Coordinates of C-alpha atoms in Angstrom, one line a residue:
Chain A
X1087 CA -5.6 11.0 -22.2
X1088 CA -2.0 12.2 -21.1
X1089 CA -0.5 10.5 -18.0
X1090 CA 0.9 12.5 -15.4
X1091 CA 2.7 10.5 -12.9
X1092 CA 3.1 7.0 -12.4
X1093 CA 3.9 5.3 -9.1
X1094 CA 3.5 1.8 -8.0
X1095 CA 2.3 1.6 -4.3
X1096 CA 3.2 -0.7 -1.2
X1097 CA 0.3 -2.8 -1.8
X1098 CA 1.3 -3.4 -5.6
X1099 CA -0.9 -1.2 -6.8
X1100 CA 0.2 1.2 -9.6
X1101 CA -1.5 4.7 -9.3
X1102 CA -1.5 6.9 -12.5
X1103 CA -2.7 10.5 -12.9
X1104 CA -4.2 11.5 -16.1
X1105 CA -5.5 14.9 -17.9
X1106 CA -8.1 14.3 -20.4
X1107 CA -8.4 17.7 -22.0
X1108 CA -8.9 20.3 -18.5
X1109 CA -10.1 17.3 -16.5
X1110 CA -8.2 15.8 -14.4
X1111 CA -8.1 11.8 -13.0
X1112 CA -6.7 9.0 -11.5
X1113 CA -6.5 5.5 -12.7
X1114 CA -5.3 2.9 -10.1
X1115 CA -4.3 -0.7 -11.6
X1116 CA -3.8 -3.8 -9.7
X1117 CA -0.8 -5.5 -9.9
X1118 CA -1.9 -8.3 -12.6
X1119 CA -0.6 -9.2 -16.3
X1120 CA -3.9 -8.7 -18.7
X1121 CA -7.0 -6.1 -19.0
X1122 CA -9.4 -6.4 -15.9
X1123 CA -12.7 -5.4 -15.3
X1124 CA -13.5 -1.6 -14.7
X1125 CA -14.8 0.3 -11.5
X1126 CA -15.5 4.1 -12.3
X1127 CA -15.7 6.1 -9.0
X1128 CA -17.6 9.1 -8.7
X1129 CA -17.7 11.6 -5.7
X1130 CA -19.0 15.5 -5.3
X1131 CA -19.4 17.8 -2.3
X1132 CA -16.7 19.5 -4.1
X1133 CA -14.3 16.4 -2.6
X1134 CA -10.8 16.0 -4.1
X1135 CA -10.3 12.9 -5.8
X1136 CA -7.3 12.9 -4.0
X1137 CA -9.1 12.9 -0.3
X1138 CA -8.0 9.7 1.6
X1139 CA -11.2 8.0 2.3
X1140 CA -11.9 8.2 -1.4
X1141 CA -8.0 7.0 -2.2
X1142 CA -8.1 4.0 0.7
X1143 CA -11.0 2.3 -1.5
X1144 CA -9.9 3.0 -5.0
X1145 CA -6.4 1.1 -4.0
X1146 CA -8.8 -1.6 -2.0
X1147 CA -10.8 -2.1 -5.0
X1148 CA -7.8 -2.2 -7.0
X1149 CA -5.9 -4.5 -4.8
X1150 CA -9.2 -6.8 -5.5
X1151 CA -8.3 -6.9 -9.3
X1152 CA -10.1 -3.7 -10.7
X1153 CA -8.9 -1.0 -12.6
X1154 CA -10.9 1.7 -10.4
X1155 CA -11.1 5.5 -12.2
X1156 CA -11.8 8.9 -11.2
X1157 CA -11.9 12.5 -12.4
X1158 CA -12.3 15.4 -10.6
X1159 CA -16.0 16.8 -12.3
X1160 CA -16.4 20.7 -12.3
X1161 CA -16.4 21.6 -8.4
X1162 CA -14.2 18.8 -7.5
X1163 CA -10.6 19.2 -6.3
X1164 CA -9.2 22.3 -8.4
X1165 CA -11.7 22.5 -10.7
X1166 CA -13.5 26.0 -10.5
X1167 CA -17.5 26.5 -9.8
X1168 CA -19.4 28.4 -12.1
X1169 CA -20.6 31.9 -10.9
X1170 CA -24.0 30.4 -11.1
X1171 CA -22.7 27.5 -8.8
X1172 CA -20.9 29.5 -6.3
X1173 CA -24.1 31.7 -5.9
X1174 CA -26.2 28.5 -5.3
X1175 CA -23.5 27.4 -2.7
X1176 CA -23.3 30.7 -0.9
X1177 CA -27.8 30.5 -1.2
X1178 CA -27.6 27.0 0.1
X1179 CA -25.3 28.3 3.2
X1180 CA -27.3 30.8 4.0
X1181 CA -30.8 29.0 4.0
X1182 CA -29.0 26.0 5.5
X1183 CA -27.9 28.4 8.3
X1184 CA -31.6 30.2 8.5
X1185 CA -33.6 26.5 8.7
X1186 CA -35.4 27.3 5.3
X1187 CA -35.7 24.7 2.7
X1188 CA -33.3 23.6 0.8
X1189 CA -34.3 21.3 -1.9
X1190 CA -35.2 23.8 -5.0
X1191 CA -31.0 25.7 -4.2
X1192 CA -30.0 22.2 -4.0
X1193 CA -31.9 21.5 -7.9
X1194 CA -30.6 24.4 -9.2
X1195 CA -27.0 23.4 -8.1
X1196 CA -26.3 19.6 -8.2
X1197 CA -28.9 19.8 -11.5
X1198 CA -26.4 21.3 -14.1
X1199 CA -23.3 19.8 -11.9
X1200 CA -24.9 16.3 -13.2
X1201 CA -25.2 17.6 -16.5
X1202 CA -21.9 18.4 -17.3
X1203 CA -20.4 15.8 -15.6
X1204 CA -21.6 13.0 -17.5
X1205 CA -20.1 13.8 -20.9
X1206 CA -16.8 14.4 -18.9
X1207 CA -17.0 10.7 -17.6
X1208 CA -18.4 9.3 -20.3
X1209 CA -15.5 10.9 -22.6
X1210 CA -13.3 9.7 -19.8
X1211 CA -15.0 5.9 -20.3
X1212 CA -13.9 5.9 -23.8
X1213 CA -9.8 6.6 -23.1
X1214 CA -10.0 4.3 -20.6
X1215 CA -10.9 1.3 -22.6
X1216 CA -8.6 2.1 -25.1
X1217 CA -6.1 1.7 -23.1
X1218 CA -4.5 -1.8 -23.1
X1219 CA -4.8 -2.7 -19.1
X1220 CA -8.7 -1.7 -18.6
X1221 CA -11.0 -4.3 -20.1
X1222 CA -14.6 -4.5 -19.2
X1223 CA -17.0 -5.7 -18.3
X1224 CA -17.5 -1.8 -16.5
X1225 CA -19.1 -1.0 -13.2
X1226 CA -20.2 2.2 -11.5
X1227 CA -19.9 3.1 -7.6
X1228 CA -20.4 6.1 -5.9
X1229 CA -22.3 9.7 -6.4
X1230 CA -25.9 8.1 -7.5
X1231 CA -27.1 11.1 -8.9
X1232 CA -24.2 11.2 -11.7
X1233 CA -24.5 7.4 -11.6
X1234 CA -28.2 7.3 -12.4
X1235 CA -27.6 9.3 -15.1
X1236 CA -24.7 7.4 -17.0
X1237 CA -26.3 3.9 -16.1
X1238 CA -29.3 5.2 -18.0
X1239 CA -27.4 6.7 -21.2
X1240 CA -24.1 4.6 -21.1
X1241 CA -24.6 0.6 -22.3
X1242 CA -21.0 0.1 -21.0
X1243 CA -22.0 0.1 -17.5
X1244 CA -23.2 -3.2 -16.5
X1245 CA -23.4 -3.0 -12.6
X1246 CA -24.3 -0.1 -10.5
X1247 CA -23.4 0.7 -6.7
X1248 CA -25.1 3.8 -5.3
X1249 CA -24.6 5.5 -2.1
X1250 CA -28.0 7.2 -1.3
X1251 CA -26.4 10.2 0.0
X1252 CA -26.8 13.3 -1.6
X1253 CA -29.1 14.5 -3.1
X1254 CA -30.9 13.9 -6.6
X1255 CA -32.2 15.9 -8.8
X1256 CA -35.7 15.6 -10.2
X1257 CA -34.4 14.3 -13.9
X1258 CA -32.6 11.5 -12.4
X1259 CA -35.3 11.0 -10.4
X1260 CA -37.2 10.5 -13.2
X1261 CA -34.7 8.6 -15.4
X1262 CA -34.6 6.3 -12.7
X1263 CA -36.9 4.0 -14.6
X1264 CA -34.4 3.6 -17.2
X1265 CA -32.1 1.5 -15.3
X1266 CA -32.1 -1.7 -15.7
X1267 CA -28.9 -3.2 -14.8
X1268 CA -28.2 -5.2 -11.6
X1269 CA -27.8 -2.5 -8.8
X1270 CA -26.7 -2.1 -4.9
X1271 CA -27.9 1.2 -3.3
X1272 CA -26.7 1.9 0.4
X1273 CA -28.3 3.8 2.6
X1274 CA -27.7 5.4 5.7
X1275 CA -30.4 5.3 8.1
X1276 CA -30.4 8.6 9.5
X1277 CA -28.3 10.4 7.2
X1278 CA -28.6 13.7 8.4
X1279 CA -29.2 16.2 5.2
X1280 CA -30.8 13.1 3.3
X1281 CA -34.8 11.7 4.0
X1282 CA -34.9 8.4 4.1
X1283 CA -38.4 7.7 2.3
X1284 CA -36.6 9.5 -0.6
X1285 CA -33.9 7.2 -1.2
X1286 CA -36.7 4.4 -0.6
X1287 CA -39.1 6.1 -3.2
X1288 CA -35.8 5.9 -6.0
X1289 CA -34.9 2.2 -4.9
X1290 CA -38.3 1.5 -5.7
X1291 CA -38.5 3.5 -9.0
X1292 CA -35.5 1.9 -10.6
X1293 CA -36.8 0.0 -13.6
X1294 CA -34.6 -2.8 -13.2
X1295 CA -34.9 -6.1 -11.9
X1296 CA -32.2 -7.3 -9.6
X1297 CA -31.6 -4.7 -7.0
X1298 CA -30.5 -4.9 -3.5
X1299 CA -30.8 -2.3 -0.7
X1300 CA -28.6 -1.8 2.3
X1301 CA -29.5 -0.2 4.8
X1302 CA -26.8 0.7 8.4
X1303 CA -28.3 2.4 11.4
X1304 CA -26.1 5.9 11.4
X1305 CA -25.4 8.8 10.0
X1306 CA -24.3 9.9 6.5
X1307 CA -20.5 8.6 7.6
X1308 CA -21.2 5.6 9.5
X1309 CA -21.3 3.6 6.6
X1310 CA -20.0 -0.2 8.5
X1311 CA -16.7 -0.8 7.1
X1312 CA -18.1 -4.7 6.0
X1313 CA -20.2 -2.4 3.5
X1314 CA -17.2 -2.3 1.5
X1315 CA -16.6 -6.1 1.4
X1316 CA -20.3 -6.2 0.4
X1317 CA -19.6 -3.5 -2.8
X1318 CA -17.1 -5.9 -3.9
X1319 CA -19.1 -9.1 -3.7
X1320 CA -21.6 -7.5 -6.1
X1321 CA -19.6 -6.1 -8.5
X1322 CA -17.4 -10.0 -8.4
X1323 CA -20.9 -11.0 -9.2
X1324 CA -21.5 -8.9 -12.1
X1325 CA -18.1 -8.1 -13.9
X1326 CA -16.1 -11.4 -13.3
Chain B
X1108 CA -32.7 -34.4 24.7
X1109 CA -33.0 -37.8 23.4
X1110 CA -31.2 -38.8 20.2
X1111 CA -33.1 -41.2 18.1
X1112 CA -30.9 -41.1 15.0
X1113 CA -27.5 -40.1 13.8
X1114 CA -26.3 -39.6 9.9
X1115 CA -23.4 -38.8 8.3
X1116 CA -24.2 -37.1 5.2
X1117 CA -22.6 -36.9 1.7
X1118 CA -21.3 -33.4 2.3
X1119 CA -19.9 -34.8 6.2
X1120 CA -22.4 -33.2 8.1
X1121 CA -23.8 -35.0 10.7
X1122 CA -27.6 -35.1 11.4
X1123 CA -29.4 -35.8 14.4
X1124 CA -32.8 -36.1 15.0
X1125 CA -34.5 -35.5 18.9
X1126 CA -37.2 -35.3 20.8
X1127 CA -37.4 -33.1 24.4
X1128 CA -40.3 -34.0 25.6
X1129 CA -42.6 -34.1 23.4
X1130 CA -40.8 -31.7 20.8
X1131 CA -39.0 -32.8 17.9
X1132 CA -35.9 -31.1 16.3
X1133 CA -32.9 -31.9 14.5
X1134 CA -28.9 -30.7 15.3
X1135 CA -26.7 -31.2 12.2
X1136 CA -23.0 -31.0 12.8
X1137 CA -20.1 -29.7 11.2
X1138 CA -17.4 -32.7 10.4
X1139 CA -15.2 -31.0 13.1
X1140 CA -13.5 -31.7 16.1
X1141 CA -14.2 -29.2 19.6
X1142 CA -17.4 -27.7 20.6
X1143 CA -18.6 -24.7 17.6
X1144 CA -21.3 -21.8 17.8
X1145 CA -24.6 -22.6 17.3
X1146 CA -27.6 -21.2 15.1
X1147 CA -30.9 -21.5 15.9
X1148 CA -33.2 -21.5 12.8
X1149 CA -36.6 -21.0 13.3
X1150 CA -40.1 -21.9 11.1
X1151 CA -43.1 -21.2 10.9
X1152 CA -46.7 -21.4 8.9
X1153 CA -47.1 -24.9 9.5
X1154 CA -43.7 -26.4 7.8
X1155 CA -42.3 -29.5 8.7
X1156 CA -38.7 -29.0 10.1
X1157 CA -37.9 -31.7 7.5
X1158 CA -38.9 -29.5 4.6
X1159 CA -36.1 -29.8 1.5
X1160 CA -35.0 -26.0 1.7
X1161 CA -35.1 -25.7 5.4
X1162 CA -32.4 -28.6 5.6
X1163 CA -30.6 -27.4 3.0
X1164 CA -30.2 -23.8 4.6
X1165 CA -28.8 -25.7 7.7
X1166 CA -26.8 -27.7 6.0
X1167 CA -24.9 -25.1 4.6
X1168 CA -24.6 -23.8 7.9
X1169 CA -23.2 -26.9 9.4
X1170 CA -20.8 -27.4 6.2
X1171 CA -19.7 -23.6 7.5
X1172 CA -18.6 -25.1 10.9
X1173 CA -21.6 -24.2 13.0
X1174 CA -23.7 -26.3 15.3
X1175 CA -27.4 -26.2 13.7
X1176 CA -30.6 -26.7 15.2
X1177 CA -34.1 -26.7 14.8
X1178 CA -37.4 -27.8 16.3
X1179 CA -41.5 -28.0 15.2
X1180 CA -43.0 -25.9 17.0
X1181 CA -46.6 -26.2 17.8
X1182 CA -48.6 -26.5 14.2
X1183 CA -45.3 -27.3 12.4
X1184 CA -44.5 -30.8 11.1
X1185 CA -46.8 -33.5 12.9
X1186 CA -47.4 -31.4 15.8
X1187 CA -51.2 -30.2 16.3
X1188 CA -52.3 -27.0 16.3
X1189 CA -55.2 -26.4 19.5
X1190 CA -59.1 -26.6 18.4
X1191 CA -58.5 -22.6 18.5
X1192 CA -55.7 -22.3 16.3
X1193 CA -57.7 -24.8 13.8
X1194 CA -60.5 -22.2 13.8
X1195 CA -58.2 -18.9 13.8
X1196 CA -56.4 -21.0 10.1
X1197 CA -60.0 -21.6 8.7
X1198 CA -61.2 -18.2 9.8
X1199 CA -57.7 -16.7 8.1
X1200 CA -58.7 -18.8 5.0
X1201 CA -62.2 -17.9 4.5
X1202 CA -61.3 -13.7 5.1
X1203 CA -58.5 -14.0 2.4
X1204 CA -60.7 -15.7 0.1
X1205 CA -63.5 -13.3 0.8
X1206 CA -60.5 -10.3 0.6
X1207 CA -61.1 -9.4 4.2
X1208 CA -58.7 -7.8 6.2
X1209 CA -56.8 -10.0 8.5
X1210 CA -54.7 -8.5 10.6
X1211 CA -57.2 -9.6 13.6
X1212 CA -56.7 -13.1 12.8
X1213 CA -53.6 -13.2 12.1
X1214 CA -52.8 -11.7 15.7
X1215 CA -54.6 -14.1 17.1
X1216 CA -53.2 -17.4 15.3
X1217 CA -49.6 -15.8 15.6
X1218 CA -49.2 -14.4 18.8
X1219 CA -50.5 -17.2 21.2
X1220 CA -48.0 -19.3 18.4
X1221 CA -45.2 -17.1 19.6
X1222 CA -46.0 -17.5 23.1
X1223 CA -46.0 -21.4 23.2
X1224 CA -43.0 -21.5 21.0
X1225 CA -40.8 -19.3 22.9
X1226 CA -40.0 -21.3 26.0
X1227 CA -39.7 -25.0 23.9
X1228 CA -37.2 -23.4 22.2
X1229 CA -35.5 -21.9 25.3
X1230 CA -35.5 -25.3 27.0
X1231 CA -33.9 -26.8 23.7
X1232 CA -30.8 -24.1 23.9
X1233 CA -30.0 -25.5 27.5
X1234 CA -29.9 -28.8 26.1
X1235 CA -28.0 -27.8 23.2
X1236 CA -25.6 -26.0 24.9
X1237 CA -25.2 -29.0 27.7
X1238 CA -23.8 -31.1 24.1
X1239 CA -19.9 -31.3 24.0
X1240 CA -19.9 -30.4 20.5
X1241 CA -21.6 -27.7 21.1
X1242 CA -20.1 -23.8 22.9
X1243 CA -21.4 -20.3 21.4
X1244 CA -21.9 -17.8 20.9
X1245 CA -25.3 -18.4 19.8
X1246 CA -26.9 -16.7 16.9
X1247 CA -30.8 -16.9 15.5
X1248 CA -32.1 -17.3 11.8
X1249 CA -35.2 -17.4 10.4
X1250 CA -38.9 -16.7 11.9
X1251 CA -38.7 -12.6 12.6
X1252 CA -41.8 -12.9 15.2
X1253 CA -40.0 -15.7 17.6
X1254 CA -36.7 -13.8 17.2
X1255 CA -38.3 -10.7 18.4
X1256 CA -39.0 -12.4 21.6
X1257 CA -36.1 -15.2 22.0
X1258 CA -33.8 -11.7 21.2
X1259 CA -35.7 -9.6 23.5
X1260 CA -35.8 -12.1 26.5
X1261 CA -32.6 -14.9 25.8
X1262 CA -29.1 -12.9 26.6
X1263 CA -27.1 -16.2 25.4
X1264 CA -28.5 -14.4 21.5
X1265 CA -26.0 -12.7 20.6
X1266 CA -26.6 -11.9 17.2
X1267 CA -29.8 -12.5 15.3
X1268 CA -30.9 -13.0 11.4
X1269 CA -34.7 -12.4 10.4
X1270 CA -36.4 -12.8 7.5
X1271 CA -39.3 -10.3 7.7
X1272 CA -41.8 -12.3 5.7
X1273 CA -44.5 -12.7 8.2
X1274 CA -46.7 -11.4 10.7
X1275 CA -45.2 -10.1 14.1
X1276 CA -47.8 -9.7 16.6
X1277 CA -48.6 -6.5 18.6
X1278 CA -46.4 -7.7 21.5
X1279 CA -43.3 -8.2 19.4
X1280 CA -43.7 -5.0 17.6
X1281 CA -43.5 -3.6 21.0
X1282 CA -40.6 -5.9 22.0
X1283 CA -38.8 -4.8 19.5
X1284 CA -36.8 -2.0 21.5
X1285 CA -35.7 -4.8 23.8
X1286 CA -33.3 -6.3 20.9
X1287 CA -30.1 -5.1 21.5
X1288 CA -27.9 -7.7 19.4
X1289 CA -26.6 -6.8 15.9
X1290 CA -28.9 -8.1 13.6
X1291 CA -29.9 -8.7 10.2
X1292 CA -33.3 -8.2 8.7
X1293 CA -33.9 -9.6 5.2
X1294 CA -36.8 -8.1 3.3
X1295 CA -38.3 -8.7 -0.2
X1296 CA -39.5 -5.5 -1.5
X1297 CA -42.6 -7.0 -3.2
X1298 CA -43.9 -9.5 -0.8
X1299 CA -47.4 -9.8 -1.7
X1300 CA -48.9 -10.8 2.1
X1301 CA -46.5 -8.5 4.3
X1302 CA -46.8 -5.1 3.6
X1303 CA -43.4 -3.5 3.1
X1304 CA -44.0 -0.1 5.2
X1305 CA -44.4 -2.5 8.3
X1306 CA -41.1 -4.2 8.4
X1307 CA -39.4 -1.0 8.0
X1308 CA -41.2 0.5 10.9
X1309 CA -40.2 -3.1 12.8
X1310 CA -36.4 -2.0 11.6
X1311 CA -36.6 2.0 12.4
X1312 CA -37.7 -0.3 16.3
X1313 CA -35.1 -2.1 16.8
X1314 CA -33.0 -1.3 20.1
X1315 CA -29.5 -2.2 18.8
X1316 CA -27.6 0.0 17.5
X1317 CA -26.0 -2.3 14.9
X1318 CA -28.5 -3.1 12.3
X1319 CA -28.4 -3.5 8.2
X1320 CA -31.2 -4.2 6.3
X1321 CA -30.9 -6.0 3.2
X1322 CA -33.6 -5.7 0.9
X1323 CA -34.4 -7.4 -3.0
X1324 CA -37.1 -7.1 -5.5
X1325 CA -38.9 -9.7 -5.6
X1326 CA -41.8 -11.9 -3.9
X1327 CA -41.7 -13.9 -0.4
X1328 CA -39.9 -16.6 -2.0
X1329 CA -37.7 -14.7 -4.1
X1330 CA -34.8 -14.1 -1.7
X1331 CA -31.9 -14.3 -4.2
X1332 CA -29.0 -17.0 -3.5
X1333 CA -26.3 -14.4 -2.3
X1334 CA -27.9 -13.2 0.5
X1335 CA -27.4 -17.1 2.2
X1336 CA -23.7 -15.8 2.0
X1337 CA -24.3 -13.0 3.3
X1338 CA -26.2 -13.9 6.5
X1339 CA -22.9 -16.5 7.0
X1340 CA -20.7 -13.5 7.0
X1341 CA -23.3 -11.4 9.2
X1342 CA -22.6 -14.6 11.9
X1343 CA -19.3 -15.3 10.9
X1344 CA -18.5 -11.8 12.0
X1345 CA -20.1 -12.3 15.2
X1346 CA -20.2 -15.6 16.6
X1347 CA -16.8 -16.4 16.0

């Protein structure tokens, strides 16, 4: 893990870019003496990590006490597609565009993107806590596809905040029953590209014990801004 | 509203006990100066107003800063229930016993419950509100049926908490449009007499357009401890 750039913001908050290998991340630290716990953020939709929505919480999160990280997965930011993955894309456009279904151009894309993006974060997980500033215990928020995945493989991750907002392919559908730590999902409503009884069918199929859902009347970016106070709460609850 | 007895307790909340009428409730204050919002907190299936967790709850509340009442409606406490409620409860017994269906029952034990309770409790908010101590807003906690229709018919509700672990009656399913407050519905995922898919059609209802559901694994008792913090903030944020 090489660090990039270094700059301490106006809420005290130091920001630090990283390259681990061709990957590229940020690592935003509050400004406290000691290792704190860890919040790994995960986004897609081919998002930046450096959009502003996804910045504003990472430096709210951090400002809270967390060391919040983030890469930019294959897709994200600068990172190139695949051809395979810029075929799906143009597929999904097109079928988008024509009313046909979706859900097997969305499998064969966001399928594989979950694939290779775990080992990326979980490879990320291990610079991360060698580092002298990030202790543990570690928590996950964000993309729940990607997140389902490394809460079922990675023991590190103790606490789990999903936003059911995308969609999930059918093995993390199905590894859903290997969770078992403490989770938060968050759903919107009427989230346009996103059924509703889906993201209720994978609440329910989470294997473990002490879950919450919240649901918001509203689209997929109506998410109420005391949602965000909430996400804290539960992750004070689980990595304090 | 006649007081008939006043304590300070340990944590310096003040109790009252009342009667209107013939109905008894009980106020607790906050240990504050100037008049504060007010929650209403409903019961229902027969529970004394006295019982240890439904003081408790409101004594929370109180310690929070907010004016707290309560009342026995018909069937709760030492109030009777009518020669047909008594047969709709022993009719409601024998069909669970016998695993009969009883929705029928239930309709008609809990609707002509919601009709009678309705206006005591609406009489008991002008009396409340005639109390120095006491201003608004006014929220409501607690029994989702009454809500329904105090939420649909009461404009001084502004903002309304429910705990969807009972029956709502055909007319409140039908009220439910009318709400129009923010409001928060709490549901446990697994509770074994309310079936799940009909407190999510009673949320997809709702008029407002400000509306979270919170929902936890676990039985109709099971409600975790956070989400008492979490209905404060959900008032705090809008009676204050």
């Amino acid at each position: 893990m090489r660090f990039t750039s270094e700059h301490r913001l106006d809420d005290g908050v130091v920001e630090r870019d990283f390259l681990l290998g061709e990957v590229p991340g940020t690592l935003w630290l509050p400004d406290s003496a000691g290792p704190v716990p860890l919040i790994l953020t995960a986004h897609n939709n081919g998002l930046p990590r450096t959009a502003d929505r996804l910045v504003a919480r990472a430096r709210i999160s951090a400002a809270r006490g967390y060391a919040v990280a983030t890469i930019d997965a294959a897709g994200c930011g600068d990172r190139p597609l695949s051809a395979a993955d810029e075929r799906a894309r143009a597929e999904l456009r097109r079928a988008a565009r024509a009313g046909e279904p979706v859900d097997e151009i969305l499998e064969s894309l966001v399928g594989p993107l979950v694939e290779r993006a775990a080992p990326e974060w979980r490879t990320t997980l291990d610079a991360l806590l060698s580092l002298p500033e990030v202790g543990g215990p570690v928590g996950y928020s964000g993309w729940m596809a990607l997140g389902v995945r490394l809460a079922a493989v990675e023991p590190r991750i103790v606490a789990a905040g999903f936003f059911a907002g995308g969609f999930v392919p059918r093995a993390q559908r199905a590894e859903a029953r290997l969770v078992t730590v403490p989770l938060l999902m968050l759903l919107q409503w009427d989230d346009e590209g996103n059924p509703r009884q889906r993201a209720l069918d994978l609440f329910d199929a989470f294997g473990t014990r002490e879950k919450t859902l919240h649901a918001n009347l509203g689209g997929h970016t109506g998410t109420p801004r005391f949602e965000l106070d909430d996400a804290h709460r539960f992750f004070d609850r689980h990595l304090r």
